[in-house]
Every structure is written in C-alpha cells, then in structure tokens.
Amino acid sequence: MSVSADLLIVRNQTRRQRYNQKQQTAQKNPISICAVNFGCDENLGYLIRAAACFGAECLHVIGNLPDRAYLIPVSGSLIDYVDIIQHANPHDFLAWTRQHDVTVMSAEIADGSTSMYDVEFDFGRKTCVVVGNENTGVPAEILHNSKILHIPMPGVGFCLNTAQTANIILYEFNRQLNERVQREYLCVG
Ligand SMILES: C[S@@+](CC[C@H](N)C(=O)[O-])C[C@H]1O[C@@H](n2cnc3c(N)ncnc32)[C@H](O)[C@@H]1O
C-alpha cells in the first residue's frame, strides 16, 4: 500500500480505531513511570499519553486518581491503553517494586545524582522511574531507596515540568534500547 493510501485510511478512522489497529503491533518495554500525588491532573494525562506512545509497561500512581472522564481528553484518549497501578503511599509502592523485582530510579535534581548523559539502562530487569510532585518533588523515602538521575539543564530555568521529565526519560530509554537492538542485529548478521 502506498503512503498516501495509508494516510487516507488513517484520516478516515476514529482515534480509537487507529489505536486499536496500532495496538496489534505495538511494543511494551521493560520500563514504567511512577507519578507522586500530582497537584495538576493535566500532568497525569500527559504522563498517560507519554507512556502509551513510548510503550511503557504501565504507570504507577501514588495517591489519588482523577476521574476517568477528566483524563480522556488530556491523555489524547489513551487512558484505556495504559495499565495504571495505584499505591496508597511511597512505602507501599516500594514494597510492590521489591515484590516484583523492579529497579527504582528517581528523577530529581539532587546532590550526587547521576547525569542522564551517564545513565545506562539495564534491559535485563524492569525499571520504574519516579517523577515528583510539582511542589514537593520525589518523597524522601523513595529517594533513599533508588538511584537518582537528573537531566542536565544548561538554560536559565531551574526545573522541568514533571510530565516533560518523564517524556525525556522514556525517549532516552527507547533510544538506548533501539541502539542495543541494532548492535545485536549487526553482530548476528
Ligand atoms: C517542578 S519539579 C518539583 C521540584 C520541587 N519543587 C523540589 O524542589 O523538589 C517536579 C519534578 O520534575 C522532575 N524534574 C524536573 N526537572 C528535572 C531535571 N532536570 N532532572 C530530573 N528530574 C527533574 C522531578 O521529578 C521533580 O520532582
């Protein structure tokens, strides 16, 4: 099928039809994101959208979830395509990750944190990256039990939006995963 015929079909389909079609070949990668009690519900919508686009395995939410009806438009109608696991508090979340053998990383600007430029993801294990509340950041209990990474920011600003932080990390995870797949393919070939 030509590209233009392909585009025509996409234009004639509803969003949900397009998602259902893409879901048949969509990838799920060994990464998830954890949101900490976001103050702004829109950020959770953006996170759901990022998780769906980048093939995150699931989304963890510590604290309350807004109404599904609110999340439909802000997530680009992707709320039904991402598994959400809710935890009452940071302690329960950490217990869950231990039970399920998941490596926890925190995105935070903190003394001694590792630059994103130096982070190498371990694809042999599942990783969950925690992004913090808009005002209070990542809870201390999680920071003390995780590897902390920061995204270098050479500009005048001090802090990224929490959902945008997740987007950058998911992008970098996929970039490294793709590089690894290419390398293995070249070795086999
Ligand atoms: C707006 S910041 C909140 C910062 C909070 N006021 C504090 O001082 O802890 C929200 C979240 O975005 C993430 N974040 C923002 N900029 C970041 C960066 N450059 N590197 C890593 N995480 C970042 C962190 O997870 C942070 O908790």
Short mmCIF file of N, CA and C in Angstrom, two decimals, residues 27 36 46 48 55 79 89 93 103 110 118 134 149 154 158 167 170 185:
data_model
loop_
_atom_site.label_atom_id
_atom_site.label_comp_id
_atom_site.label_asym_id
_atom_site.label_seq_id
_atom_site.Cartn_x
_atom_site.Cartn_y
_atom_site.Cartn_z
N GLN A 27 4.70 -2.23 20.84
CA GLN A 27 5.66 -2.84 21.74
C GLN A 27 5.38 -2.40 23.18
N VAL A 36 3.91 10.89 41.56
CA VAL A 36 3.68 11.05 43.01
C VAL A 36 2.66 12.14 43.26
N TYR A 46 -0.86 13.88 30.59
CA TYR A 46 0.31 13.90 29.70
C TYR A 46 1.20 12.68 29.93
N ILE A 48 0.15 9.71 30.91
CA ILE A 48 -0.53 8.55 30.30
C ILE A 48 -0.24 8.54 28.80
N GLY A 55 5.51 3.14 24.76
CA GLY A 55 5.43 1.70 25.05
C GLY A 55 5.84 1.34 26.47
N ILE A 79 -6.18 6.74 27.86
CA ILE A 79 -6.37 6.21 29.21
C ILE A 79 -6.69 4.71 29.20
N ASN A 89 0.72 4.91 49.31
CA ASN A 89 1.80 5.79 49.78
C ASN A 89 3.15 5.28 49.25
N PHE A 93 4.38 1.53 47.57
CA PHE A 93 4.95 1.47 46.21
C PHE A 93 6.29 0.73 46.24
N THR A 103 13.66 -2.44 39.47
CA THR A 103 14.65 -1.44 39.87
C THR A 103 13.99 -0.06 39.89
N ALA A 110 19.38 16.61 42.57
CA ALA A 110 19.85 16.44 43.95
C ALA A 110 21.35 16.28 43.95
N ASP A 118 24.97 9.96 31.59
CA ASP A 118 25.79 8.82 32.03
C ASP A 118 24.96 7.61 32.43
N GLU A 134 4.67 18.31 41.80
CA GLU A 134 5.03 19.63 41.26
C GLU A 134 5.65 20.54 42.32
N LEU A 149 18.62 10.25 39.21
CA LEU A 149 19.18 10.79 37.96
C LEU A 149 18.62 12.17 37.70
N PRO A 154 21.18 23.32 30.76
CA PRO A 154 22.14 24.43 30.65
C PRO A 154 21.48 25.82 30.57
N PHE A 158 15.34 26.41 36.27
CA PHE A 158 15.84 25.55 37.34
C PHE A 158 15.23 24.16 37.30
N ASN A 167 8.75 12.29 29.80
CA ASN A 167 8.88 12.15 28.35
C ASN A 167 10.35 11.99 27.94
N LEU A 170 11.69 8.55 29.03
CA LEU A 170 11.15 7.47 28.18
C LEU A 170 11.80 7.50 26.80
N TYR A 185 21.72 -6.97 16.25
CA TYR A 185 21.35 -7.36 14.89
C TYR A 185 22.61 -7.40 14.01
#
